[in-house]
Amino acid sequence: MTLSTEEQMIQAPESEYMNQEQLAFFKDKLIELHDTTRERIKEAKEEMLNPPDLPDFNDRASWEEHCELLMRIVEREQKLLPKIQLSLERIRLGTYGYCLETGEPIGIQRLMARPTAEYCIDVKACQEMKEHMIRS
């Protein structure tokens, strides 16, 4: 049984963390994420610009709700694009995969789930707790 690239990276020793193969893998993953994100933005905008002919009031109301959802999707996706670009820049600079606050490895599994992650899980959890306390 051969292991997938992801499994090989997860099982790799710490000394191989963010080697050239791993950086190339995440660069490809980020470029693909960038392209699919741009495509989702384009599709959502096109859908909003081409409303169907809806003579019924209820259908129009449903369409307006759908457009609100599409606008939220576009807004969220547009916030993701700069994060992807920053991650690609961090790959170029050799800092990708390391926590911006502690310098510790973020971890392959976390980067697989969120390739734009900038912080290790402990730092991110503390940040989220602080944000939650401020909002409360």
PDB file of C-alpha atoms in Angstrom:
ATOM      1  CA  MET A   1       0.000   0.000   0.000  1.00  0.00           C
ATOM      2  CA  THR A   2       1.437   3.368  -0.996  1.00  0.00           C
ATOM      3  CA  LEU A   3       0.803   6.479   1.047  1.00  0.00           C
ATOM      4  CA  SER A   4      -0.729   9.630  -0.419  1.00  0.00           C
ATOM      5  CA  THR A   5       1.326  12.813  -0.520  1.00  0.00           C
ATOM      6  CA  GLU A   6      -0.667  14.168   2.422  1.00  0.00           C
ATOM      7  CA  GLU A   7      -0.067  11.026   4.491  1.00  0.00           C
ATOM      8  CA  GLN A   8       3.643  11.089   3.651  1.00  0.00           C
ATOM      9  CA  MET A   9       3.904  14.717   4.758  1.00  0.00           C
ATOM     10  CA  ILE A  10       1.995  14.063   7.990  1.00  0.00           C
ATOM     11  CA  GLN A  11       4.259  11.119   8.811  1.00  0.00           C
ATOM     12  CA  ALA A  12       7.482  12.901   7.820  1.00  0.00           C
ATOM     13  CA  PRO A  13       9.980  13.566  10.622  1.00  0.00           C
ATOM     14  CA  GLU A  14      10.093  17.046  12.144  1.00  0.00           C
ATOM     15  CA  SER A  15      13.494  17.608  10.539  1.00  0.00           C
ATOM     16  CA  GLU A  16      11.768  17.574   7.122  1.00  0.00           C
ATOM     17  CA  TYR A  17       9.129  20.164   8.083  1.00  0.00           C
ATOM     18  CA  MET A  18       8.546  22.670   5.267  1.00  0.00           C
ATOM     19  CA  ASN A  19      11.084  21.082   2.949  1.00  0.00           C
ATOM     20  CA  GLN A  20      10.977  21.929  -0.773  1.00  0.00           C
ATOM     21  CA  GLU A  21       8.464  19.167  -1.566  1.00  0.00           C
ATOM     22  CA  GLN A  22       6.075  20.337   1.160  1.00  0.00           C
ATOM     23  CA  LEU A  23       6.424  23.983   0.120  1.00  0.00           C
ATOM     24  CA  ALA A  24       5.713  23.040  -3.501  1.00  0.00           C
ATOM     25  CA  PHE A  25       2.656  21.050  -2.392  1.00  0.00           C
ATOM     26  CA  PHE A  26       1.236  23.984  -0.406  1.00  0.00           C
ATOM     27  CA  LYS A  27       2.098  26.462  -3.161  1.00  0.00           C
ATOM     28  CA  ASP A  28       0.079  24.363  -5.628  1.00  0.00           C
ATOM     29  CA  LYS A  29      -2.737  24.019  -3.094  1.00  0.00           C
ATOM     30  CA  LEU A  30      -2.821  27.793  -2.517  1.00  0.00           C
ATOM     31  CA  ILE A  31      -2.769  28.585  -6.240  1.00  0.00           C
ATOM     32  CA  GLU A  32      -5.659  26.174  -6.786  1.00  0.00           C
ATOM     33  CA  LEU A  33      -7.530  27.749  -3.841  1.00  0.00           C
ATOM     34  CA  HIS A  34      -6.906  31.203  -5.318  1.00  0.00           C
ATOM     35  CA  ASP A  35      -8.240  30.160  -8.714  1.00  0.00           C
ATOM     36  CA  THR A  36     -11.354  28.441  -7.346  1.00  0.00           C
ATOM     37  CA  THR A  37     -12.058  31.384  -5.026  1.00  0.00           C
ATOM     38  CA  ARG A  38     -11.865  33.843  -7.926  1.00  0.00           C
ATOM     39  CA  GLU A  39     -14.148  31.587  -9.961  1.00  0.00           C
ATOM     40  CA  ARG A  40     -16.741  31.439  -7.134  1.00  0.00           C
ATOM     41  CA  ILE A  41     -16.675  35.242  -6.871  1.00  0.00           C
ATOM     42  CA  LYS A  42     -17.129  35.596 -10.629  1.00  0.00           C
ATOM     43  CA  GLU A  43     -20.021  33.096 -10.714  1.00  0.00           C
ATOM     44  CA  ALA A  44     -21.807  34.761  -7.790  1.00  0.00           C
ATOM     45  CA  LYS A  45     -21.471  38.216  -9.340  1.00  0.00           C
ATOM     46  CA  GLU A  46     -22.709  36.963 -12.712  1.00  0.00           C
ATOM     47  CA  GLU A  47     -25.700  35.341 -11.062  1.00  0.00           C
ATOM     48  CA  MET A  48     -26.590  38.582  -9.269  1.00  0.00           C
ATOM     49  CA  LEU A  49     -26.252  40.598 -12.485  1.00  0.00           C
ATOM     50  CA  ASN A  50     -28.639  38.308 -14.370  1.00  0.00           C
ATOM     51  CA  PRO A  51     -31.831  38.163 -12.340  1.00  0.00           C
ATOM     52  CA  PRO A  52     -34.647  36.019 -13.690  1.00  0.00           C
ATOM     53  CA  ASP A  53     -37.965  37.565 -14.685  1.00  0.00           C
ATOM     54  CA  LEU A  54     -40.040  37.122 -11.533  1.00  0.00           C
ATOM     55  CA  PRO A  55     -43.548  38.576 -11.719  1.00  0.00           C
ATOM     56  CA  ASP A  56     -44.578  36.930  -8.434  1.00  0.00           C
ATOM     57  CA  PHE A  57     -43.879  38.960  -5.284  1.00  0.00           C
ATOM     58  CA  ASN A  58     -42.830  35.873  -3.269  1.00  0.00           C
ATOM     59  CA  ASP A  59     -40.420  34.761  -5.974  1.00  0.00           C
ATOM     60  CA  ARG A  60     -38.860  38.238  -6.040  1.00  0.00           C
ATOM     61  CA  ALA A  61     -38.490  38.170  -2.245  1.00  0.00           C
ATOM     62  CA  SER A  62     -36.802  34.766  -2.462  1.00  0.00           C
ATOM     63  CA  TRP A  63     -34.493  36.077  -5.183  1.00  0.00           C
ATOM     64  CA  GLU A  64     -33.533  39.067  -3.019  1.00  0.00           C
ATOM     65  CA  GLU A  65     -32.693  36.742  -0.116  1.00  0.00           C
ATOM     66  CA  HIS A  66     -30.643  34.614  -2.480  1.00  0.00           C
ATOM     67  CA  CYS A  67     -28.776  37.730  -3.658  1.00  0.00           C
ATOM     68  CA  GLU A  68     -28.020  38.689  -0.040  1.00  0.00           C
ATOM     69  CA  LEU A  69     -26.512  35.247   0.452  1.00  0.00           C
ATOM     70  CA  LEU A  70     -24.479  35.634  -2.748  1.00  0.00           C
ATOM     71  CA  MET A  71     -23.209  39.030  -1.554  1.00  0.00           C
ATOM     72  CA  ARG A  72     -22.071  37.491   1.746  1.00  0.00           C
ATOM     73  CA  ILE A  73     -20.297  34.733  -0.194  1.00  0.00           C
ATOM     74  CA  VAL A  74     -18.545  37.309  -2.412  1.00  0.00           C
ATOM     75  CA  GLU A  75     -17.550  39.364   0.636  1.00  0.00           C
ATOM     76  CA  ARG A  76     -16.139  36.326   2.439  1.00  0.00           C
ATOM     77  CA  GLU A  77     -14.316  35.050  -0.635  1.00  0.00           C
ATOM     78  CA  GLN A  78     -12.825  38.495  -1.343  1.00  0.00           C
ATOM     79  CA  LYS A  79     -11.379  38.524   2.177  1.00  0.00           C
ATOM     80  CA  LEU A  80      -9.760  35.150   1.492  1.00  0.00           C
ATOM     81  CA  LEU A  81      -7.841  36.272  -1.626  1.00  0.00           C
ATOM     82  CA  PRO A  82      -5.352  38.550   0.218  1.00  0.00           C
ATOM     83  CA  LYS A  83      -4.756  35.798   2.790  1.00  0.00           C
ATOM     84  CA  ILE A  84      -3.900  33.392  -0.014  1.00  0.00           C
ATOM     85  CA  GLN A  85      -1.551  35.946  -1.568  1.00  0.00           C
ATOM     86  CA  LEU A  86       0.158  36.525   1.804  1.00  0.00           C
ATOM     87  CA  SER A  87       0.608  32.780   2.228  1.00  0.00           C
ATOM     88  CA  LEU A  88       2.194  32.528  -1.217  1.00  0.00           C
ATOM     89  CA  GLU A  89       4.505  35.408  -0.287  1.00  0.00           C
ATOM     90  CA  ARG A  90       5.435  33.616   2.944  1.00  0.00           C
ATOM     91  CA  ILE A  91       6.369  30.553   0.863  1.00  0.00           C
ATOM     92  CA  ARG A  92       8.575  32.768  -1.281  1.00  0.00           C
ATOM     93  CA  LEU A  93      10.216  34.260   1.815  1.00  0.00           C
ATOM     94  CA  GLY A  94      10.658  30.887   3.528  1.00  0.00           C
ATOM     95  CA  THR A  95       8.423  31.713   6.515  1.00  0.00           C
ATOM     96  CA  TYR A  96       5.361  29.699   5.480  1.00  0.00           C
ATOM     97  CA  GLY A  97       4.227  27.065   7.956  1.00  0.00           C
ATOM     98  CA  TYR A  98       5.572  28.868  11.015  1.00  0.00           C
ATOM     99  CA  CYS A  99       3.504  30.811  13.541  1.00  0.00           C
ATOM    100  CA  LEU A 100       3.793  34.573  13.104  1.00  0.00           C
ATOM    101  CA  GLU A 101       3.748  35.069  16.866  1.00  0.00           C
ATOM    102  CA  THR A 102       5.879  32.235  18.246  1.00  0.00           C
ATOM    103  CA  GLY A 103       7.874  31.053  15.239  1.00  0.00           C
ATOM    104  CA  GLU A 104       6.815  27.490  16.050  1.00  0.00           C
ATOM    105  CA  PRO A 105       5.632  25.114  13.293  1.00  0.00           C
ATOM    106  CA  ILE A 106       1.921  25.449  12.562  1.00  0.00           C
ATOM    107  CA  GLY A 107       1.743  21.778  11.609  1.00  0.00           C
ATOM    108  CA  ILE A 108       1.008  19.915   8.407  1.00  0.00           C
ATOM    109  CA  GLN A 109      -2.467  18.773   9.457  1.00  0.00           C
ATOM    110  CA  ARG A 110      -3.548  22.314  10.340  1.00  0.00           C
ATOM    111  CA  LEU A 111      -2.156  23.648   7.063  1.00  0.00           C
ATOM    112  CA  MET A 112      -3.955  20.890   5.148  1.00  0.00           C
ATOM    113  CA  ALA A 113      -7.232  22.034   6.703  1.00  0.00           C
ATOM    114  CA  ARG A 114      -6.458  25.763   6.437  1.00  0.00           C
ATOM    115  CA  PRO A 115      -3.549  26.477   4.085  1.00  0.00           C
ATOM    116  CA  THR A 116      -3.723  30.201   4.904  1.00  0.00           C
ATOM    117  CA  ALA A 117      -3.163  29.617   8.646  1.00  0.00           C
ATOM    118  CA  GLU A 118      -0.722  32.118  10.125  1.00  0.00           C
ATOM    119  CA  TYR A 119      -0.733  30.964  13.730  1.00  0.00           C
ATOM    120  CA  CYS A 120      -0.232  27.678  15.543  1.00  0.00           C
ATOM    121  CA  ILE A 121      -3.353  26.261  17.156  1.00  0.00           C
ATOM    122  CA  ASP A 122      -2.460  27.438  20.692  1.00  0.00           C
ATOM    123  CA  VAL A 123      -1.945  31.069  19.651  1.00  0.00           C
ATOM    124  CA  LYS A 124      -5.089  31.033  17.497  1.00  0.00           C
ATOM    125  CA  ALA A 125      -7.143  29.597  20.378  1.00  0.00           C
ATOM    126  CA  CYS A 126      -5.904  32.387  22.689  1.00  0.00           C
ATOM    127  CA  GLN A 127      -6.729  35.022  20.066  1.00  0.00           C
ATOM    128  CA  GLU A 128     -10.234  33.637  19.653  1.00  0.00           C
ATOM    129  CA  MET A 129     -10.794  33.572  23.426  1.00  0.00           C
ATOM    130  CA  LYS A 130      -9.706  37.219  23.671  1.00  0.00           C
ATOM    131  CA  GLU A 131     -12.017  38.166  20.784  1.00  0.00           C
ATOM    132  CA  HIS A 132     -14.884  36.325  22.426  1.00  0.00           C
ATOM    133  CA  MET A 133     -14.264  38.096  25.750  1.00  0.00           C
ATOM    134  CA  ILE A 134     -14.163  41.492  24.020  1.00  0.00           C
ATOM    135  CA  ARG A 135     -17.434  40.830  22.183  1.00  0.00           C
ATOM    136  CA  SER A 136     -19.191  39.634  25.368  1.00  0.00           C
TER     137      SER A 136
END
